[in-house]
Amino acid sequence: AVPVGLMTAIYLAEYSSESVRSYAKPALEVLAGIPTVVYGFFAALTVAPWVRRTGESLGFDVASDSALAAGLVMGIMIIPLISSLSDDAINAVPTSIREGALGLGSTRSEAMRMVILPAALPGIVGGVLLAVSRAIGETMIVVMASGLAANLTANPFEAVTTVTVQIVNLLVGDQEFDSAKTLAAFALGLVLFLVTLGLKVIGIGVVRKYREKYDLSGQIDAQAQAQGKAVPRVGDGCDRARRRVSCI
C-alpha cells in the first residue's frame, strides 16, 4: 500500500494535469472517509471467496476466512489515506526549491527524487505512520474477513485474529474490573500502545536521519516585504501543475 500510495501522490503532485487532479484528489478524500464496515462487507462477500477460489485452483488449502483477504482489503483501505497525506506534504514544499533544482539542469524525476521527497519526508512519514496505525487498530475488516480464531501462524491462508478483536471479545458481557478477562484486555491494550509508540519512534528516527532541511520561506518573505510586494501563496492564482509561479 505504501509504494502505490506514494506513487499516486507523486503523480498527482508533479505529473498530472489540473483537470485530472481536480477529479482525483476529491475522489481520494472520499475513499479515505469510507467507513471500515463497508470495506469489511467488501472483504467478506467479494475478496475472501475470490482468494479461496484462486488458492484452490492453484493447489493451496485456503480457509474461507483468511489473513490474506483481510490484508488485501486493509491495504486497499489505507492507500487513499497515504496518497492524500503524501500529496499534501509534497505540495507544501516551497516551489522555489523545485524551480531551483530544475534550473540547475535536473529532470523532473531527479528533482522529485533528490530534492522534493527529502524535503517532504516528515509529512510523508507521518502519513504512512498514521495509515499503519489505523491498520493495526482495525477491527471490523478482520472480524468479517479473517474470523475470530486466535491462531499464531505465518501462513496467510489460515484464519487469524488481531489484538483489537481479542480486546472486544474479552470485554463482551458484564465483567468485574479485577477479573482475569478484564485485566487481559488491558494488557493487550498496553501491548498495542507500545507497538504504536515503537512505530512512532522509528518514524522520528528515520525523519531525523534522512530529512533535508530547507528554510527559505523567511528569506522569501523578507525580500518580498523589502520590495513592497505581496507574497504569493499556493491557491492564490498559482499554477500548481506546471509550477510557473513562485509560491510558498
XYZ file of N, CA and C in Angstrom:
744
model
N 0.815 -1.201 0.000
C 0.000 0.000 0.000
C 0.859 1.266 0.000
N 2.005 1.222 0.702
C 2.856 2.417 0.776
C 3.434 2.792 -0.590
N 4.023 1.870 -1.361
C 4.530 2.277 -2.690
C 3.430 2.778 -3.618
N 2.277 2.109 -3.621
C 1.191 2.537 -4.502
C 0.683 3.917 -4.098
N 0.487 4.126 -2.804
C 0.019 5.422 -2.339
C 1.007 6.536 -2.612
N 2.305 6.267 -2.410
C 3.313 7.292 -2.646
C 3.448 7.612 -4.133
N 3.411 6.582 -4.982
C 3.482 6.824 -6.427
C 2.270 7.620 -6.914
N 1.100 7.330 -6.347
C -0.088 8.094 -6.713
C 0.054 9.555 -6.317
N 0.592 9.801 -5.117
C 0.783 11.179 -4.672
C 1.791 11.916 -5.547
N 2.863 11.248 -5.939
C 3.873 11.881 -6.804
C 3.265 12.224 -8.164
N 2.463 11.313 -8.697
C 1.833 11.590 -9.995
C 0.883 12.778 -9.907
N 0.056 12.811 -8.870
C -0.898 13.910 -8.744
C -0.202 15.241 -8.509
N 0.894 15.231 -7.752
C 1.552 16.485 -7.398
C 2.427 17.032 -8.517
N 3.004 16.158 -9.342
C 4.024 16.628 -10.270
C 3.695 16.395 -11.743
N 2.986 15.348 -12.054
C 2.847 14.952 -13.445
C 1.425 15.079 -13.985
N 0.427 15.067 -13.149
C -0.952 15.096 -13.639
C -1.342 16.507 -14.066
N -2.326 16.563 -14.958
C -2.860 17.853 -15.362
C -3.826 18.371 -14.303
N -4.169 19.630 -14.410
C -5.063 20.236 -13.421
C -6.454 19.613 -13.468
N -6.910 19.224 -14.656
C -8.231 18.608 -14.762
C -8.255 17.233 -14.097
N -7.196 16.441 -14.300
C -7.135 15.128 -13.651
C -7.060 15.275 -12.140
N -6.271 16.230 -11.679
C -6.130 16.434 -10.239
C -7.441 16.908 -9.614
N -8.198 17.713 -10.330
C -9.443 18.233 -9.765
C -10.460 17.136 -9.516
N -10.365 16.023 -10.240
C -11.266 14.893 -10.003
C -10.636 13.845 -9.084
N -9.325 13.608 -9.236
C -8.680 12.534 -8.475
C -8.524 12.881 -7.003
N -8.190 14.118 -6.699
C -7.976 14.499 -5.308
C -9.245 14.388 -4.475
N -10.394 14.929 -4.922
C -11.626 14.701 -4.138
C -12.012 13.233 -4.036
N -11.730 12.460 -5.090
C -12.051 11.033 -5.025
C -11.234 10.332 -3.951
N -9.962 10.695 -3.820
C -9.134 10.125 -2.758
C -9.648 10.520 -1.381
N -10.086 11.760 -1.246
C -10.624 12.201 0.040
C -11.887 11.418 0.402
N -12.722 11.149 -0.594
C -13.942 10.377 -0.332
C -13.603 8.939 0.045
N -12.674 8.331 -0.680
C -12.289 6.953 -0.377
C -11.656 6.831 1.003
N -10.891 7.851 1.412
C -10.271 7.810 2.731
C -11.293 7.913 3.852
N -12.487 8.435 3.554
C -13.501 8.599 4.585
C -14.559 7.511 4.603
N -14.414 6.465 3.780
C -15.396 5.374 3.776
C -15.303 4.599 5.086
N -16.410 4.288 5.739
C -16.360 3.520 6.994
C -15.751 2.134 6.775
N -15.065 1.648 7.799
C -14.384 0.361 7.665
C -15.358 -0.799 7.555
N -16.574 -0.632 8.054
C -17.541 -1.724 7.935
C -17.888 -1.975 6.470
N -17.831 -0.936 5.630
C -18.064 -1.120 4.197
C -16.941 -1.962 3.592
N -15.702 -1.652 3.958
C -14.588 -2.476 3.497
C -14.716 -3.896 4.027
N -15.233 -4.053 5.247
C -15.405 -5.389 5.800
C -16.400 -6.217 5.009
N -17.535 -5.604 4.626
C -18.505 -6.307 3.788
C -17.898 -6.650 2.432
N -17.139 -5.727 1.862
C -16.477 -5.986 0.585
C -15.502 -7.151 0.700
N -14.772 -7.206 1.816
C -13.819 -8.300 2.024
C -14.532 -9.630 2.218
N -15.623 -9.643 3.004
C -16.311 -10.894 3.310
C -17.079 -11.444 2.115
N -17.680 -10.565 1.323
C -18.551 -11.012 0.237
C -17.844 -11.161 -1.104
N -16.722 -10.467 -1.288
C -16.070 -10.458 -2.602
C -14.639 -10.991 -2.551
N -13.816 -10.381 -1.708
C -12.388 -10.699 -1.727
C -12.112 -12.083 -1.141
N -12.703 -12.411 0.016
C -12.437 -13.704 0.654
C -12.839 -14.887 -0.223
N -14.044 -14.891 -0.831
C -14.353 -16.008 -1.756
C -13.422 -16.072 -2.960
N -13.037 -14.890 -3.474
C -12.123 -14.883 -4.626
C -10.764 -15.449 -4.247
N -10.258 -15.081 -3.069
C -8.963 -15.607 -2.611
C -9.044 -17.118 -2.436
N -10.151 -17.614 -1.887
C -10.285 -19.056 -1.682
C -10.345 -19.802 -3.010
N -11.131 -19.299 -3.961
C -11.221 -19.975 -5.258
C -9.887 -19.952 -5.987
N -9.212 -18.816 -5.943
C -7.918 -18.711 -6.625
C -6.890 -19.627 -5.996
N -6.861 -19.673 -4.647
C -5.913 -20.548 -3.974
C -6.172 -22.016 -4.243
N -7.442 -22.412 -4.239
C -7.759 -23.810 -4.513
C -7.446 -24.191 -5.952
N -7.621 -23.249 -6.885
C -7.282 -23.538 -8.284
C -5.781 -23.707 -8.476
N -5.000 -23.092 -7.595
C -3.541 -23.228 -7.664
C -3.010 -24.352 -6.787
N -3.907 -25.058 -6.096
C -3.481 -26.192 -5.285
C -3.195 -25.872 -3.836
N -3.599 -24.706 -3.343
C -3.372 -24.333 -1.950
C -4.630 -24.594 -1.130
N -4.426 -24.910 0.140
C -5.532 -25.095 1.069
C -5.814 -23.761 1.754
N -6.839 -23.073 1.298
C -7.150 -21.725 1.779
C -8.433 -21.784 2.600
N -8.411 -21.190 3.784
C -9.599 -21.135 4.622
C -10.598 -20.130 4.053
N -11.854 -20.318 4.432
C -12.887 -19.386 3.953
C -12.648 -17.980 4.478
N -12.128 -17.868 5.703
C -11.722 -16.582 6.287
C -10.214 -16.613 6.465
N -9.493 -15.909 5.609
C -8.033 -15.972 5.610
C -7.432 -14.613 5.918
N -6.199 -14.646 6.413
C -5.483 -13.405 6.697
C -5.145 -12.661 5.419
N -4.972 -13.395 4.317
C -4.632 -12.742 3.054
C -5.763 -11.849 2.570
N -7.001 -12.312 2.689
C -8.136 -11.500 2.251
C -8.245 -10.226 3.077
N -8.108 -10.364 4.398
C -8.163 -9.176 5.252
C -7.008 -8.232 4.967
N -5.822 -8.774 4.715
C -4.674 -7.918 4.424
C -4.812 -7.164 3.123
N -5.369 -7.829 2.109
C -5.570 -7.144 0.826
C -6.540 -5.982 0.958
N -7.644 -6.217 1.625
C -8.634 -5.140 1.773
C -8.100 -4.041 2.679
N -7.328 -4.404 3.701
C -6.762 -3.381 4.572
C -5.745 -2.519 3.817
N -4.991 -3.138 2.916
C -4.081 -2.356 2.083
C -4.825 -1.411 1.163
N -5.939 -1.887 0.576
C -6.762 -1.014 -0.253
C -7.327 0.142 0.560
N -7.661 -0.127 1.828
C -8.258 0.904 2.676
C -7.290 2.049 2.969
N -6.008 1.727 3.194
C -5.063 2.772 3.609
C -4.374 3.454 2.427
N -4.544 2.947 1.193
C -3.925 3.604 0.037
C -4.418 5.041 -0.134
N -5.734 5.324 -0.101
C -6.168 6.723 -0.247
C -5.645 7.634 0.858
N -5.536 7.111 2.078
C -5.023 7.930 3.182
C -3.566 8.302 2.959
N -2.758 7.326 2.560
C -1.347 7.606 2.284
C -1.205 8.567 1.111
N -1.983 8.353 0.062
C -1.892 9.219 -1.120
C -2.265 10.654 -0.795
N -3.356 10.846 -0.060
C -3.818 12.200 0.245
C -2.820 12.947 1.126
N -2.341 12.292 2.182
C -1.400 12.960 3.089
C -0.051 13.199 2.420
N 0.430 12.255 1.624
C 1.704 12.448 0.924
C 1.600 13.547 -0.122
N 0.462 13.633 -0.804
C 0.258 14.705 -1.780
C 0.278 16.072 -1.104
N -0.353 16.184 0.054
C -0.323 17.457 0.787
C 1.098 17.811 1.229
N 1.869 16.795 1.659
C 3.249 17.059 2.089
C 4.124 17.499 0.916
N 3.943 16.881 -0.256
C 4.745 17.258 -1.425
C 4.389 18.664 -1.893
N 3.103 18.994 -1.887
C 2.696 20.328 -2.320
C 3.082 21.408 -1.316
N 3.387 21.029 -0.084
C 3.808 22.010 0.911
C 5.262 22.439 0.742
N 6.037 21.720 -0.086
C 7.430 22.099 -0.333
C 7.455 23.399 -1.135
N 8.250 24.394 -0.732
C 8.291 25.662 -1.478
C 8.635 25.456 -2.946
N 7.920 26.148 -3.814
C 8.129 25.995 -5.253
C 9.511 26.498 -5.675
N 10.077 27.417 -4.926
C 11.410 27.918 -5.265
C 12.456 26.804 -5.217
N 12.277 25.836 -4.320
C 13.212 24.711 -4.253
C 13.098 23.865 -5.510
N 11.877 23.597 -5.945
C 11.653 22.806 -7.146
C 12.207 23.530 -8.373
N 11.922 24.818 -8.470
C 12.412 25.583 -9.623
C 13.930 25.708 -9.611
N 14.520 25.803 -8.425
C 15.977 25.856 -8.347
C 16.613 24.564 -8.840
N 16.025 23.413 -8.454
C 16.553 22.128 -8.927
C 16.413 21.992 -10.434
N 15.271 22.416 -10.983
C 15.089 22.355 -12.430
C 16.017 23.330 -13.151
N 16.249 24.487 -12.534
C 17.142 25.469 -13.148
C 18.587 25.010 -13.190
N 18.979 24.118 -12.285
C 20.341 23.585 -12.292
C 20.527 22.422 -13.251
N 19.485 22.077 -13.984
C 19.605 21.037 -15.000
C 19.019 19.701 -14.629
N 18.374 19.604 -13.483
C 17.780 18.328 -13.090
C 16.507 18.063 -13.890
N 16.264 16.803 -14.170
C 14.989 16.438 -14.765
C 13.911 16.455 -13.684
N 12.662 16.319 -14.098
C 11.569 16.358 -13.127
C 11.652 15.166 -12.179
N 12.032 14.012 -12.700
C 12.160 12.840 -11.840
C 13.337 12.985 -10.874
N 14.460 13.541 -11.354
C 15.609 13.761 -10.463
C 15.289 14.790 -9.388
N 14.590 15.848 -9.763
C 14.211 16.855 -8.770
C 13.269 16.260 -7.726
N 12.354 15.418 -8.167
C 11.435 14.788 -7.222
C 12.178 13.835 -6.284
N 13.077 13.041 -6.838
C 13.750 12.022 -6.039
C 14.806 12.601 -5.100
N 15.539 13.623 -5.551
C 16.691 14.109 -4.793
C 16.421 15.382 -4.005
N 15.359 16.104 -4.326
C 15.117 17.392 -3.665
C 13.757 17.424 -2.980
N 12.698 17.137 -3.723
C 11.348 17.340 -3.203
C 10.998 16.289 -2.152
N 11.263 15.010 -2.456
C 10.928 13.961 -1.495
C 11.694 14.094 -0.173
N 13.010 14.406 -0.190
C 13.673 14.633 1.108
C 13.081 15.795 1.885
N 12.654 16.851 1.173
C 12.056 17.991 1.874
C 10.685 17.646 2.434
N 9.943 16.785 1.735
C 8.602 16.404 2.179
C 8.596 15.159 3.042
N 9.771 14.626 3.388
C 9.841 13.363 4.118
C 9.103 13.369 5.451
N 9.198 14.423 6.276
C 8.451 14.383 7.546
C 6.952 14.190 7.367
N 6.356 14.906 6.405
C 4.928 14.743 6.166
C 4.583 13.378 5.610
N 5.436 12.849 4.729
C 5.176 11.530 4.145
C 5.265 10.444 5.211
N 6.303 10.507 6.037
C 6.449 9.509 7.105
C 5.285 9.607 8.090
N 4.862 10.827 8.397
C 3.714 10.993 9.284
C 2.452 10.381 8.704
N 2.223 10.570 7.410
C 1.059 9.971 6.763
C 1.120 8.455 6.750
N 2.308 7.897 6.480
C 2.454 6.440 6.469
C 2.222 5.862 7.859
N 2.775 6.516 8.889
C 2.585 6.032 10.253
C 1.122 6.120 10.676
N 0.443 7.179 10.258
C -0.980 7.299 10.576
C -1.780 6.175 9.916
N -1.454 5.865 8.657
C -2.157 4.781 7.961
C -1.847 3.429 8.587
N -0.586 3.196 8.942
C -0.219 1.919 9.558
C -0.866 1.779 10.928
N -0.897 2.859 11.688
C -1.553 2.812 12.990
C -3.042 2.512 12.851
N -3.661 3.068 11.827
C -5.073 2.763 11.589
C -5.254 1.294 11.227
N -4.337 0.744 10.435
C -4.434 -0.665 10.068
C -4.211 -1.571 11.272
N -3.283 -1.197 12.149
C -3.019 -2.018 13.330
C -4.236 -2.050 14.253
N -4.908 -0.936 14.387
C -6.073 -0.872 15.257
C -7.379 -1.254 14.595
N -7.331 -1.792 13.380
C -8.550 -2.140 12.662
C -9.222 -3.373 13.275
N -10.542 -3.354 13.320
C -11.314 -4.452 13.914
C -12.320 -5.048 12.942
N -13.134 -4.218 12.300
C -14.257 -4.716 11.512
C -13.792 -5.568 10.329
N -12.771 -5.133 9.605
C -12.301 -5.898 8.449
C -11.788 -7.259 8.885
N -11.064 -7.289 10.012
C -10.502 -8.555 10.492
C -11.608 -9.501 10.933
N -12.596 -8.972 11.648
C -13.696 -9.815 12.121
C -14.473 -10.409 10.951
N -14.734 -9.614 9.930
C -15.598 -10.060 8.836
C -14.853 -10.837 7.765
N -13.528 -10.681 7.667
C -12.787 -11.320 6.580
C -11.867 -12.436 7.038
N -11.356 -12.381 8.278
C -10.397 -13.403 8.713
C -10.859 -14.184 9.934
N -12.036 -13.912 10.450
C -12.579 -14.722 11.531
C -12.123 -14.292 12.898
N -12.379 -15.173 13.882
C -12.083 -14.886 15.289
C -11.107 -15.879 15.887
N -10.494 -16.718 15.062
C -9.611 -17.754 15.587
C -8.306 -17.140 16.063
N -7.972 -17.372 17.340
C -6.703 -16.890 17.896
C -5.606 -17.859 17.483
N -5.079 -17.648 16.313
C -4.130 -18.586 15.702
C -2.832 -17.847 15.410
N -1.738 -18.290 16.046
C -0.433 -17.673 15.829
C 0.278 -18.431 14.718
N 0.268 -17.879 13.527
C 0.855 -18.538 12.370
C 1.340 -17.495 11.376
N 2.284 -17.925 10.532
C 2.779 -17.065 9.459
C 2.153 -17.414 8.120
N 1.221 -18.370 8.113
C 0.552 -18.786 6.885
C -0.589 -17.820 6.575
N -0.525 -17.077 5.471
C -1.587 -16.094 5.175
C -2.897 -16.733 4.730
N -2.903 -18.048 4.481
C -4.124 -18.711 4.027
C -4.983 -19.234 5.174
N -4.532 -19.083 6.399
C -5.290 -19.561 7.549
C -6.053 -18.414 8.205
N -7.049 -18.775 9.006
C -7.837 -17.781 9.737
C -7.048 -17.306 10.959
N -7.048 -16.002 11.182
C -6.328 -15.404 12.303
C -7.212 -14.331 12.933
N -6.684 -13.696 13.925
C -7.370 -12.560 14.531
C -6.330 -11.529 14.936
N -6.772 -10.408 15.475
C -5.866 -9.338 15.873
C -6.067 -8.995 17.340
N -5.197 -8.142 17.843
C -5.261 -7.747 19.244
C -6.558 -7.016 19.545
N -6.972 -6.138 18.636
C -8.192 -5.360 18.888
C -9.425 -6.252 18.960
N -9.474 -7.277 18.106
C -10.600 -8.204 18.147
C -10.619 -8.971 19.462
N -9.472 -9.366 19.945
C -9.414 -10.081 21.216
C -9.830 -9.183 22.378
N -9.487 -7.910 22.305
C -9.933 -6.978 23.348
C -11.452 -6.907 23.382
N -12.076 -6.835 22.208
C -13.542 -6.797 22.143
C -14.138 -8.080 22.717
N -13.560 -9.225 22.358
C -14.094 -10.496 22.842
C -13.965 -10.630 24.354
N -12.870 -10.133 24.911
C -12.663 -10.259 26.351
C -13.577 -9.336 27.145
N -13.989 -8.240 26.555
C -14.804 -7.260 27.286
C -16.294 -7.400 26.987
N -16.685 -8.429 26.231
C -18.106 -8.641 25.948
C -18.799 -9.174 27.203
N -19.948 -8.588 27.524
C -20.697 -9.031 28.696
C -20.309 -8.259 29.939
N -20.926 -8.627 31.049
C -20.652 -7.983 32.337
C -19.426 -8.619 32.968
N -18.390 -7.825 33.117
C -17.138 -8.307 33.689
C -16.747 -7.443 34.879
N -16.221 -8.078 35.891
C -15.668 -7.332 37.010
C -14.364 -6.658 36.588
N -14.070 -5.534 37.238
C -12.868 -4.798 36.845
C -11.598 -5.595 37.117
N -11.584 -6.373 38.199
C -10.387 -7.127 38.554
C -10.446 -8.575 38.078
N -11.337 -8.881 37.132
C -11.409 -10.242 36.609
C -10.250 -10.502 35.651
N -10.007 -11.766 35.394
C -8.878 -12.137 34.542
C -9.059 -11.629 33.113
N -10.303 -11.694 32.604
C -10.546 -11.242 31.233
C -10.340 -9.734 31.092
N -10.817 -8.979 32.078
C -10.643 -7.516 32.001
C -9.176 -7.138 32.079
N -8.434 -7.762 32.977
C -7.003 -7.465 33.095
C -6.252 -7.883 31.824
N -6.662 -9.007 31.219
C -6.025 -9.422 29.966
C -6.300 -8.422 28.851
N -7.532 -7.879 28.818
C -7.859 -6.871 27.803
C -7.015 -5.616 27.979
N -6.834 -5.167 29.240
C -5.983 -4.011 29.479
C -4.528 -4.302 29.106
N -4.069 -5.522 29.338
C -2.698 -5.883 28.959
C -2.532 -5.857 27.442
N -3.526 -6.359 26.721
C -3.462 -6.305 25.255
C -3.491 -4.865 24.754
N -4.290 -4.025 25.393
C -4.303 -2.613 25.019
C -2.949 -1.953 25.243
N -2.277 -2.319 26.348
C -0.938 -1.782 26.610
C 0.060 -2.246 25.560
N -0.052 -3.514 25.137
C 0.833 -4.019 24.082
C 0.596 -3.258 22.779
N -0.662 -3.030 22.457
C -0.990 -2.279 21.238
C -0.434 -0.859 21.307
N -0.531 -0.240 22.475
C 0.020 1.103 22.642
C 1.537 1.106 22.467
N 2.215 0.105 23.030
C 3.679 0.046 22.922
C 4.112 -0.187 21.474
N 3.358 -1.016 20.739
C 3.697 -1.239 19.334
C 3.551 0.046 18.529
N 2.456 0.764 18.763
C 2.248 2.033 18.055
C 3.309 3.058 18.435
N 3.657 3.108 19.714
C 4.707 4.025 20.160
C 6.044 3.680 19.527
N 6.343 2.373 19.395
C 7.583 1.975 18.729
C 7.628 2.414 17.278
N 6.493 2.324 16.591
C 6.435 2.797 15.210
C 6.689 4.297 15.124
N 6.135 5.051 16.076
C 6.351 6.499 16.077
C 7.823 6.830 16.301
N 8.463 6.107 17.217
C 9.883 6.348 17.498
C 10.726 6.023 16.267
N 10.413 4.911 15.600
C 11.147 4.558 14.381
C 10.946 5.623 13.310
N 9.721 6.110 13.176
C 9.456 7.163 12.198
C 10.231 8.437 12.480
N 10.296 8.829 13.755
C 11.054 10.031 14.116
C 12.532 9.839 13.803
N 13.055 8.622 14.067
C 14.458 8.351 13.753
C 14.740 8.417 12.266
N 13.831 7.876 11.463
C 14.010 7.924 10.009
C 13.979 9.359 9.505
N 13.058 10.158 10.029
C 12.953 11.556 9.602
C 14.228 12.316 9.961
N 14.723 12.136 11.163
C 15.932 12.859 11.577
C 17.156 12.436 10.781
N 17.195 11.196 10.326
C 18.368 10.705 9.612
C 18.390 11.144 8.163
N 17.223 11.148 7.503
C 17.196 11.358 6.063
C 16.619 12.696 5.629
N 16.094 13.471 6.565
C 15.438 14.712 6.161
C 16.461 15.752 5.721
N 16.128 16.457 4.674
C 16.888 17.624 4.230
C 16.127 18.871 4.680
N 16.784 19.768 5.367
C 16.122 20.947 5.908
C 16.242 22.109 4.923
N 15.105 22.676 4.596
C 15.048 23.836 3.707
C 14.273 24.926 4.430
N 14.936 26.005 4.753
C 14.295 27.110 5.465
C 14.473 28.369 4.636
N 13.694 28.434 3.552
C 13.797 29.573 2.649
C 12.596 30.501 2.742
N 11.567 30.095 3.443
C 10.349 30.892 3.458
C 10.588 32.243 4.118
N 11.385 32.252 5.180
C 11.657 33.519 5.855
C 12.418 34.486 4.965
N 13.401 33.967 4.202
C 14.162 34.822 3.297
C 13.262 35.385 2.191
N 12.375 34.523 1.654
C 11.498 34.989 0.580
C 10.539 36.053 1.092
N 9.979 35.855 2.294
C 9.089 36.849 2.876
C 9.812 38.174 3.105
N 11.068 38.106 3.584
C 11.820 39.328 3.847
C 12.106 40.088 2.554
N 12.473 39.343 1.495
C 12.741 40.007 0.226
C 11.479 40.649 -0.352
N 10.356 39.950 -0.254
C 9.113 40.491 -0.789
C 8.672 41.726 -0.018
N 8.818 41.691 1.304
C 8.432 42.840 2.100
C 9.346 44.030 1.839
N 10.635 43.754 1.597
C 11.561 44.849 1.310
C 11.225 45.529 -0.011
N 10.713 44.763 -0.968
C 10.349 45.328 -2.256
C 8.916 45.848 -2.283
N 8.195 45.681 -1.174
C 6.822 46.152 -1.105
C 5.847 45.329 -1.909
N 6.155 44.044 -2.094
C 5.292 43.172 -2.884
C 4.616 42.166 -1.966
N 3.456 41.706 -2.409
C 2.741 40.659 -1.672
C 3.378 39.312 -1.974
N 3.404 38.447 -0.985
C 3.999 37.136 -1.156
C 2.949 36.180 -1.695
N 3.119 35.652 -2.915
C 2.123 34.704 -3.442
C 2.175 33.392 -2.693
N 1.026 32.791 -2.509
C 0.938 31.507 -1.822
C 0.136 30.529 -2.662
N 0.269 29.248 -2.322
C -0.430 28.207 -3.066
C -1.923 28.434 -2.964
N -2.581 28.475 -4.092
C -4.018 28.698 -4.127
C -4.374 30.110 -4.547
N -3.417 31.065 -4.467
C -3.681 32.443 -4.857
C -3.252 32.654 -6.310
N -3.905 31.963 -7.234
C -3.586 32.125 -8.648
C -2.325 31.425 -9.075
N -1.814 30.499 -8.293
C -0.577 29.810 -8.635
C -0.889 28.576 -9.465
N -0.086 28.321 -10.457
C -0.248 27.147 -11.291
C 0.439 25.982 -10.594
N -0.318 25.148 -9.898
C 0.274 24.064 -9.130
C 0.703 22.919 -10.015
N 0.136 22.801 -11.220
C 0.509 21.689 -12.079
C 1.835 21.956 -12.775
N 2.016 23.158 -13.333
C 3.232 23.468 -14.086
C 4.287 24.196 -13.271
N 3.899 24.720 -12.101
C 4.874 25.376 -11.196
C 5.562 26.557 -11.866
N 4.780 27.390 -12.566
C 5.391 28.536 -13.262
C 5.405 29.791 -12.414
N 4.690 29.778 -11.297
C 4.658 30.945 -10.433
C 5.307 30.587 -9.119
N 6.142 31.447 -8.585
C 6.798 31.179 -7.311
C 5.790 31.336 -6.187
N 5.481 30.241 -5.540
C 4.505 30.237 -4.456
C 5.173 29.659 -3.225
N 4.610 29.952 -2.065
C 5.125 29.413 -0.801
C 4.068 28.463 -0.260
